[in-house]
Amino acid sequence: MMYIMGIETSCDETACSAVKDGQEILSNIISSQFIHTRYGGVVPELASRAHIKLIVPVIEETLKVAGLNFSDIDGIAVTIGPGLIGALLVGVSIAKSLAYSLKVPLIGVNHLEGHIFANFLTHKDLKPPLISLIASGGHTELVFVEKKGKYRRLGGTLDDASGEAFDKVAKLLGLKYPGGQEIEELAKGGDPQYVKFPRANIAGYNFSYSGLKTSVLYYIEKIGEKKKKEHLKDIAASFQDAACDSLVDKTVRASTELKIDKILVVGGVARNKTLRKKFENSGLKAYFPSMELCSDNAAMIASCGYVHIKMGETSDLSISPSARLPL
Ligand code: KG4
Ligand code: ZN
């Protein structure tokens, strides 16, 4: 039996989790920093300060809910990037202190690999080779998963991430941050065919979202405030449809060319039901994490760390976080 504590502070969620044998989540505590809502996006300095305040209570709560003591923990897994450097530093510093004082292995985990493991936690029998679409607020990437721990990046966004596009368009529509869920709610009563927003046609397996965002901006400037208000739901639904189509189209292309039909869709945008429906209708075997594991959490970090520790990989206490860590 091996208990791994995962710590995740790469953006605006302060999270800690205890996972048994890489598979069984004993506790999964996530403290979301609502302070950013009033600024319409994450303010890095405020995120770091909030992590400092929250990390100790979140770790204590993790142990309490799991019914464990520090002495039960066999390893510490922590996100070392990509993410906001000041935010990452908080998690990495406390993870190092814990590993040192508890005399247990430390493993630095790539946040994107962590997102992939959210799906292995949900669908325990899933086995590579697979293709993973990572669609979050900071990333939109297509990755070939040869085996756990071995990845090849196929492509990614050339500008905005898909979740970022949801957040920016939500702001244009007067909705609050984070915008993905807000747009999904609003779009429920809307007509997705009302405006035909462009689906970017980018070479290879890359994505682009800035063109779509700009066309929403130009469209609402053109129709004026009154018509925008009348058709808010239709505009939200039309944007959502275009944003999801781009994700599905590129994934279908990768699946056809690589002859792999098992697809993992992960990251905050994987919560979106229109996206889930479009994947269902695409003919691919698409797997999604449970709702609470789509967004940033530390269970996925603990589960990923467990596999690396089992493979004999550990990090030493001199590791530093990296804001732009590639997968
Ligand atoms: O994975 P995540 O929690 O954090 C990052 O690593 O970025 O993803 C957050 C992103 C935000 O941009 C948020 O607007 C988006 O995921 N998101 C959604 C939905 N729920 C969250 N996007 C579309 N539809 C949703 N239901
Ligand atoms: Zn994330």
Tab-separated table of C-alpha atoms and ligand atoms in Angstrom:
chain	number	residue	atom	x	y	z
A	1	MET	CA	0.000	0.000	0.000
A	2	MET	CA	1.382	3.393	-0.970
A	3	TYR	CA	-0.093	6.757	0.000
A	4	ILE	CA	0.955	9.682	-2.185
A	5	MET	CA	0.158	13.270	-1.307
A	6	GLY	CA	-0.348	15.473	-4.380
A	7	ILE	CA	0.057	19.257	-4.292
A	8	GLU	CA	-1.138	21.563	-7.076
A	9	THR	CA	-0.676	25.350	-7.127
A	10	SER	CA	0.017	26.138	-10.796
A	11	CYS	CA	-2.748	28.714	-11.250
A	12	ASP	CA	-5.669	29.822	-9.078
A	13	GLU	CA	-6.610	26.551	-7.374
A	14	THR	CA	-4.841	25.615	-4.140
A	15	ALA	CA	-5.218	21.846	-4.097
A	16	CYS	CA	-4.014	18.852	-2.160
A	17	SER	CA	-5.021	15.204	-2.362
A	18	ALA	CA	-4.194	11.850	-0.824
A	19	VAL	CA	-4.294	8.928	-3.251
A	20	LYS	CA	-3.817	5.260	-2.404
A	21	ASP	CA	-1.798	3.126	-4.844
A	22	GLY	CA	-2.184	5.734	-7.572
A	23	GLN	CA	-5.865	4.853	-8.065
A	24	GLU	CA	-8.035	5.392	-5.018
A	25	ILE	CA	-8.758	8.990	-4.071
A	26	LEU	CA	-8.988	9.270	-0.285
A	27	SER	CA	-9.378	13.036	-0.285
A	28	ASN	CA	-9.296	15.732	-2.923
A	29	ILE	CA	-9.385	19.244	-1.471
A	30	ILE	CA	-9.602	22.192	-3.858
A	31	SER	CA	-9.761	25.769	-2.704
A	32	SER	CA	-10.633	28.039	-5.637
A	33	GLN	CA	-9.487	31.626	-5.350
A	34	PHE	CA	-12.571	33.715	-6.051
A	35	ILE	CA	-10.582	36.916	-5.548
A	36	HIS	CA	-9.760	36.930	-9.283
A	37	THR	CA	-13.420	37.210	-10.345
A	38	ARG	CA	-13.500	40.916	-9.629
A	39	TYR	CA	-10.535	41.481	-11.991
A	40	GLY	CA	-11.959	39.350	-14.828
A	41	GLY	CA	-8.937	37.015	-14.877
A	42	VAL	CA	-6.165	35.562	-12.744
A	43	VAL	CA	-3.832	38.162	-11.195
A	44	PRO	CA	-0.537	36.255	-10.700
A	45	GLU	CA	0.655	38.158	-7.631
A	46	LEU	CA	-2.710	37.716	-5.880
A	47	ALA	CA	-2.685	34.016	-6.773
A	48	SER	CA	0.730	33.502	-5.114
A	49	ARG	CA	-0.364	35.351	-1.973
A	50	ALA	CA	-3.582	33.350	-1.751
A	51	HIS	CA	-1.662	30.067	-2.179
A	52	ILE	CA	0.588	31.031	0.754
A	53	LYS	CA	-2.464	31.618	2.945
A	54	LEU	CA	-4.365	28.525	1.849
A	55	ILE	CA	-1.795	25.798	1.358
A	56	VAL	CA	-1.318	24.734	4.998
A	57	PRO	CA	-5.060	24.534	5.831
A	58	VAL	CA	-5.669	22.679	2.544
A	59	ILE	CA	-2.951	20.109	3.380
A	60	GLU	CA	-4.339	19.677	6.916
A	61	GLU	CA	-7.846	19.189	5.547
A	62	THR	CA	-6.555	16.621	3.051
A	63	LEU	CA	-5.102	14.467	5.834
A	64	LYS	CA	-8.193	14.888	8.006
A	65	VAL	CA	-10.639	13.833	5.283
A	66	ALA	CA	-8.403	10.896	4.264
A	67	GLY	CA	-8.028	9.803	7.901
A	68	LEU	CA	-4.246	9.841	7.572
A	69	ASN	CA	-1.325	11.317	9.493
A	70	PHE	CA	1.834	12.781	7.992
A	71	SER	CA	3.611	9.591	9.068
A	72	ASP	CA	1.367	7.556	6.694
A	73	ILE	CA	2.515	9.455	3.596
A	74	ASP	CA	4.957	7.519	1.380
A	75	GLY	CA	5.718	10.179	-1.219
A	76	ILE	CA	5.015	13.774	-2.237
A	77	ALA	CA	4.051	14.687	-5.817
A	78	VAL	CA	3.943	18.342	-6.784
A	79	THR	CA	3.231	20.307	-9.949
A	80	ILE	CA	6.483	21.875	-11.188
A	81	GLY	CA	5.083	23.504	-14.347
A	82	PRO	CA	3.816	24.793	-16.652
A	83	GLY	CA	1.995	27.546	-14.773
A	84	LEU	CA	2.454	30.858	-12.993
A	85	ILE	CA	5.946	30.872	-11.566
A	86	GLY	CA	5.104	32.555	-8.250
A	87	ALA	CA	2.152	30.227	-7.736
A	88	LEU	CA	4.185	27.111	-8.572
A	89	LEU	CA	6.910	28.179	-6.132
A	90	VAL	CA	4.501	27.983	-3.199
A	91	GLY	CA	3.564	24.365	-3.888
A	92	VAL	CA	7.112	23.281	-4.747
A	93	SER	CA	8.567	24.895	-1.601
A	94	ILE	CA	6.133	23.201	0.747
A	95	ALA	CA	6.432	19.878	-1.101
A	96	LYS	CA	10.221	19.956	-0.682
A	97	SER	CA	9.902	20.765	3.020
A	98	LEU	CA	7.457	17.899	3.533
A	99	ALA	CA	9.543	15.369	1.579
A	100	TYR	CA	12.664	16.399	3.498
A	101	SER	CA	11.104	16.309	6.938
A	102	LEU	CA	9.094	13.104	6.350
A	103	LYS	CA	12.072	11.445	4.612
A	104	VAL	CA	9.933	10.307	1.673
A	105	PRO	CA	10.539	10.623	-2.093
A	106	LEU	CA	9.624	13.824	-3.914
A	107	ILE	CA	8.437	13.810	-7.520
A	108	GLY	CA	7.916	16.911	-9.655
A	109	VAL	CA	4.960	16.404	-12.019
A	110	ASN	CA	4.209	18.163	-15.293
A	111	HIS	CA	0.746	19.732	-14.966
A	112	LEU	CA	-0.266	18.607	-18.474
A	113	GLU	CA	0.701	15.013	-17.754
A	114	GLY	CA	-1.338	15.372	-14.559
A	115	HIS	CA	-4.428	16.313	-16.597
A	116	ILE	CA	-3.977	13.119	-18.659
A	117	PHE	CA	-3.924	11.096	-15.435
A	118	ALA	CA	-7.290	12.586	-14.416
A	119	ASN	CA	-8.684	10.343	-17.116
A	120	PHE	CA	-6.776	7.255	-15.937
A	121	LEU	CA	-8.226	7.901	-12.459
A	122	THR	CA	-11.749	7.944	-13.872
A	123	HIS	CA	-11.406	5.086	-16.383
A	124	LYS	CA	-9.124	2.709	-14.550
A	125	ASP	CA	-8.836	0.136	-17.353
A	126	LEU	CA	-7.811	2.571	-20.085
A	127	LYS	CA	-4.526	1.585	-21.693
A	128	PRO	CA	-2.287	3.437	-24.184
A	129	PRO	CA	-1.677	3.933	-27.077
A	130	LEU	CA	-4.099	6.835	-26.990
A	131	ILE	CA	-4.460	10.394	-28.172
A	132	SER	CA	-5.112	13.062	-25.578
A	133	LEU	CA	-6.679	16.449	-26.192
A	134	ILE	CA	-5.781	18.802	-23.348
A	135	ALA	CA	-8.156	21.772	-23.392
A	136	SER	CA	-7.832	24.148	-20.470
A	137	GLY	CA	-7.496	27.816	-19.611
A	138	GLY	CA	-3.762	27.822	-20.289
A	139	HIS	CA	-3.354	25.038	-22.878
A	140	THR	CA	-4.833	23.439	-25.941
A	141	GLU	CA	-2.623	20.537	-26.979
A	142	LEU	CA	-2.923	17.275	-28.873
A	143	VAL	CA	-0.636	14.603	-27.497
A	144	PHE	CA	0.115	11.042	-28.546
A	145	VAL	CA	0.311	8.882	-25.402
A	146	GLU	CA	2.549	5.951	-26.357
A	147	LYS	CA	2.555	4.659	-22.803
A	148	LYS	CA	2.199	6.195	-19.331
A	149	GLY	CA	5.212	8.500	-18.997
A	150	LYS	CA	5.984	8.613	-22.751
A	151	TYR	CA	4.362	11.315	-24.857
A	152	ARG	CA	4.759	12.989	-28.247
A	153	ARG	CA	3.259	16.413	-28.789
A	154	LEU	CA	1.313	16.485	-32.043
A	155	GLY	CA	0.323	20.146	-32.003
A	156	GLY	CA	-1.173	22.897	-29.964
A	157	THR	CA	-2.628	26.353	-30.054
A	158	LEU	CA	-0.713	29.044	-31.900
A	159	ASP	CA	-2.296	31.806	-29.825
A	160	ASP	CA	-5.096	31.617	-27.220
A	161	ALA	CA	-6.017	28.408	-25.417
A	162	SER	CA	-9.587	27.167	-25.883
A	163	GLY	CA	-10.545	27.878	-22.251
A	164	GLU	CA	-8.980	31.320	-22.564
A	165	ALA	CA	-11.214	31.959	-25.598
A	166	PHE	CA	-14.278	30.998	-23.515
A	167	ASP	CA	-13.068	33.363	-20.769
A	168	LYS	CA	-12.401	36.278	-23.155
A	169	VAL	CA	-15.673	35.894	-25.059
A	170	ALA	CA	-17.529	35.645	-21.736
A	171	LYS	CA	-16.018	39.016	-20.820
A	172	LEU	CA	-17.191	40.480	-24.162
A	173	LEU	CA	-20.697	39.205	-23.380
A	174	GLY	CA	-20.636	40.755	-19.898
A	175	LEU	CA	-20.319	37.439	-18.039
A	176	LYS	CA	-18.063	36.815	-15.083
A	177	TYR	CA	-14.720	34.987	-14.875
A	178	PRO	CA	-14.122	32.085	-15.342
A	179	GLY	CA	-16.319	32.205	-18.407
A	180	GLY	CA	-16.567	28.618	-19.672
A	181	GLN	CA	-19.357	27.482	-17.382
A	182	GLU	CA	-21.113	30.858	-17.740
A	183	ILE	CA	-21.168	30.568	-21.539
A	184	GLU	CA	-22.382	26.980	-21.350
A	185	GLU	CA	-25.283	27.994	-19.071
A	186	LEU	CA	-26.244	30.964	-21.218
A	187	ALA	CA	-25.961	28.972	-24.459
A	188	LYS	CA	-28.542	26.439	-23.269
A	189	GLY	CA	-31.435	28.506	-24.564
A	190	GLY	CA	-29.600	29.773	-27.640
A	191	ASP	CA	-29.431	28.875	-31.332
A	192	PRO	CA	-25.949	27.565	-32.252
A	193	GLN	CA	-26.661	28.306	-35.942
A	194	TYR	CA	-27.563	31.960	-35.306
A	195	VAL	CA	-24.103	33.285	-36.319
A	196	LYS	CA	-21.690	31.230	-38.404
A	197	PHE	CA	-18.441	32.086	-36.629
A	198	PRO	CA	-15.252	30.878	-38.400
A	199	ARG	CA	-13.623	27.538	-37.625
A	200	ALA	CA	-9.871	28.189	-37.970
A	201	ASN	CA	-8.260	26.063	-40.660
A	202	ILE	CA	-4.696	25.759	-39.389
A	203	ALA	CA	-2.142	23.339	-40.816
A	204	GLY	CA	-1.277	20.100	-39.046
A	205	TYR	CA	-2.586	19.502	-35.568
A	206	ASN	CA	-2.411	23.114	-34.436
A	207	PHE	CA	-5.258	25.266	-33.192
A	208	SER	CA	-5.993	28.989	-33.231
A	209	TYR	CA	-8.589	30.797	-31.161
A	210	SER	CA	-7.717	34.467	-31.531
A	211	GLY	CA	-9.553	34.743	-34.898
A	212	LEU	CA	-12.747	33.336	-33.407
A	213	LYS	CA	-12.514	35.687	-30.437
A	214	THR	CA	-11.965	38.681	-32.758
A	215	SER	CA	-14.925	37.728	-34.943
A	216	VAL	CA	-17.184	37.631	-31.876
A	217	LEU	CA	-15.853	41.084	-30.958
A	218	TYR	CA	-16.458	42.503	-34.469
A	219	TYR	CA	-19.890	40.890	-34.609
A	220	ILE	CA	-21.116	42.428	-31.372
A	221	GLU	CA	-19.654	45.810	-32.322
A	222	LYS	CA	-21.509	45.598	-35.643
A	223	ILE	CA	-24.936	44.682	-34.236
A	224	GLY	CA	-24.853	47.191	-31.371
A	225	GLU	CA	-25.766	46.948	-27.700
A	226	LYS	CA	-29.541	46.492	-28.106
A	227	LYS	CA	-29.376	43.549	-30.516
A	228	LYS	CA	-26.490	42.051	-28.526
A	229	LYS	CA	-28.670	41.973	-25.421
A	230	GLU	CA	-31.606	40.440	-27.340
A	231	HIS	CA	-29.438	37.691	-28.828
A	232	LEU	CA	-26.933	37.065	-26.038
A	233	LYS	CA	-27.920	33.391	-25.784
A	234	ASP	CA	-27.662	32.868	-29.554
A	235	ILE	CA	-24.229	34.505	-29.706
A	236	ALA	CA	-23.006	32.392	-26.776
A	237	ALA	CA	-24.351	29.204	-28.391
A	238	SER	CA	-22.849	30.081	-31.777
A	239	PHE	CA	-19.436	30.793	-30.243
A	240	GLN	CA	-19.553	27.593	-28.191
A	241	ASP	CA	-20.423	25.579	-31.292
A	242	ALA	CA	-17.473	26.997	-33.265
A	243	ALA	CA	-15.030	26.594	-30.350
A	244	CYS	CA	-16.027	22.943	-29.844
A	245	ASP	CA	-16.009	22.111	-33.578
A	246	SER	CA	-12.349	23.165	-33.885
A	247	LEU	CA	-11.363	20.868	-31.016
A	248	VAL	CA	-13.283	17.888	-32.383
A	249	ASP	CA	-12.182	18.368	-36.033
A	250	LYS	CA	-8.460	18.392	-35.221
A	251	THR	CA	-8.785	15.412	-32.911
A	252	VAL	CA	-10.658	13.436	-35.586
A	253	ARG	CA	-7.876	14.252	-38.065
A	254	ALA	CA	-5.184	13.072	-35.645
A	255	SER	CA	-7.168	9.938	-34.884
A	256	THR	CA	-7.584	9.072	-38.568
A	257	GLU	CA	-3.960	9.729	-39.477
A	258	LEU	CA	-2.489	7.931	-36.469
A	259	LYS	CA	-5.116	5.158	-36.670
A	260	ILE	CA	-5.916	5.469	-32.965
A	261	ASP	CA	-9.559	5.834	-32.040
A	262	LYS	CA	-9.266	6.024	-28.240
A	263	ILE	CA	-9.238	9.669	-27.236
A	264	LEU	CA	-8.798	11.218	-23.805
A	265	VAL	CA	-10.315	14.674	-23.513
A	266	VAL	CA	-9.024	16.467	-20.412
A	267	GLY	CA	-8.773	19.933	-18.837
A	268	GLY	CA	-11.404	22.426	-17.724
A	269	VAL	CA	-13.045	22.680	-21.178
A	270	ALA	CA	-13.726	18.912	-21.055
A	271	ARG	CA	-16.548	19.793	-18.639
A	272	ASN	CA	-18.485	21.285	-21.545
A	273	LYS	CA	-21.534	19.168	-22.488
A	274	THR	CA	-21.709	20.421	-26.077
A	275	LEU	CA	-18.103	19.299	-26.532
A	276	ARG	CA	-18.929	15.919	-24.984
A	277	LYS	CA	-21.921	15.515	-27.321
A	278	LYS	CA	-19.882	16.449	-30.391
A	279	PHE	CA	-17.239	13.864	-29.470
A	280	GLU	CA	-19.979	11.264	-28.912
A	281	ASN	CA	-21.255	11.964	-32.431
A	282	SER	CA	-17.787	11.940	-33.994
A	283	GLY	CA	-17.423	8.173	-34.070
A	284	LEU	CA	-14.356	8.274	-31.823
A	285	LYS	CA	-14.156	6.459	-28.507
A	286	ALA	CA	-13.818	9.566	-26.383
A	287	TYR	CA	-13.203	9.338	-22.633
A	288	PHE	CA	-13.682	12.219	-20.213
A	289	PRO	CA	-12.637	12.520	-16.566
A	290	SER	CA	-15.403	12.874	-13.980
A	291	MET	CA	-16.504	16.513	-13.739
A	292	GLU	CA	-14.475	17.310	-10.600
A	293	LEU	CA	-11.306	15.872	-12.138
A	294	CYS	CA	-11.535	17.918	-15.377
A	295	SER	CA	-10.485	21.152	-13.693
A	296	ASP	CA	-7.246	21.639	-11.785
A	297	ASN	CA	-6.909	19.251	-8.847
A	298	ALA	CA	-4.167	17.472	-6.947
A	299	ALA	CA	-5.510	13.899	-7.219
A	300	MET	CA	-4.332	13.805	-10.836
A	301	ILE	CA	-0.883	15.014	-9.691
A	302	ALA	CA	-0.674	12.348	-6.960
A	303	SER	CA	-1.763	9.605	-9.361
A	304	CYS	CA	0.782	10.673	-11.971
A	305	GLY	CA	3.513	11.001	-9.323
A	306	TYR	CA	2.773	7.470	-8.113
A	307	VAL	CA	3.474	6.012	-11.573
A	308	HIS	CA	6.784	7.892	-11.826
A	309	ILE	CA	7.862	6.829	-8.339
A	310	LYS	CA	6.985	3.227	-9.261
A	311	MET	CA	9.160	3.612	-12.377
A	312	GLY	CA	12.019	4.589	-10.064
A	313	GLU	CA	11.959	8.255	-11.012
A	314	THR	CA	12.178	10.770	-8.199
A	315	SER	CA	13.250	14.396	-8.027
A	316	ASP	CA	15.897	15.763	-5.736
A	317	LEU	CA	15.394	18.642	-3.360
A	318	SER	CA	17.067	21.099	-5.732
A	319	ILE	CA	14.236	21.014	-8.324
A	320	SER	CA	12.793	24.349	-9.383
A	321	PRO	CA	9.460	25.032	-11.027
A	322	SER	CA	9.338	26.117	-14.657
A	323	ALA	CA	6.596	28.364	-16.060
A	324	ARG	CA	6.916	26.906	-19.571
A	325	LEU	CA	7.709	23.268	-18.897
A	326	PRO	CA	7.008	21.198	-22.035
A	327	LEU	CA	5.362	17.785	-21.769
B	1	KG4	O1	-7.993	22.887	-16.383
B	1	KG4	P1	-8.453	24.175	-15.765
B	1	KG4	O2	-9.240	24.102	-14.488
B	1	KG4	O3	-7.243	25.119	-15.456
B	1	KG4	C1	-6.155	25.295	-16.307
B	1	KG4	O4	-5.206	24.479	-16.235
B	1	KG4	O5	-6.238	26.252	-17.097
B	1	KG4	O6	-9.290	24.932	-16.896
B	1	KG4	C2	-9.910	26.163	-16.659
B	1	KG4	C3	-10.567	26.608	-17.958
B	1	KG4	C4	-11.130	28.016	-17.883
B	1	KG4	O7	-10.706	28.720	-19.035
B	1	KG4	C5	-12.639	27.788	-17.895
B	1	KG4	O8	-13.376	28.837	-18.477
B	1	KG4	C6	-12.749	26.514	-18.713
B	1	KG4	O9	-11.651	25.730	-18.294
B	1	KG4	N1	-14.015	25.823	-18.447
B	1	KG4	C7	-14.950	25.579	-19.378
B	1	KG4	C8	-16.042	24.965	-18.704
B	1	KG4	N2	-15.721	24.847	-17.384
B	1	KG4	C9	-14.460	25.371	-17.236
B	1	KG4	N3	-14.969	25.837	-20.692
B	1	KG4	C10	-16.077	25.489	-21.380
B	1	KG4	N4	-17.167	24.925	-20.805
B	1	KG4	C11	-17.202	24.639	-19.485
B	1	KG4	N5	-18.264	24.097	-18.924
B	2	ZN	ZN	-4.894	22.725	-15.656
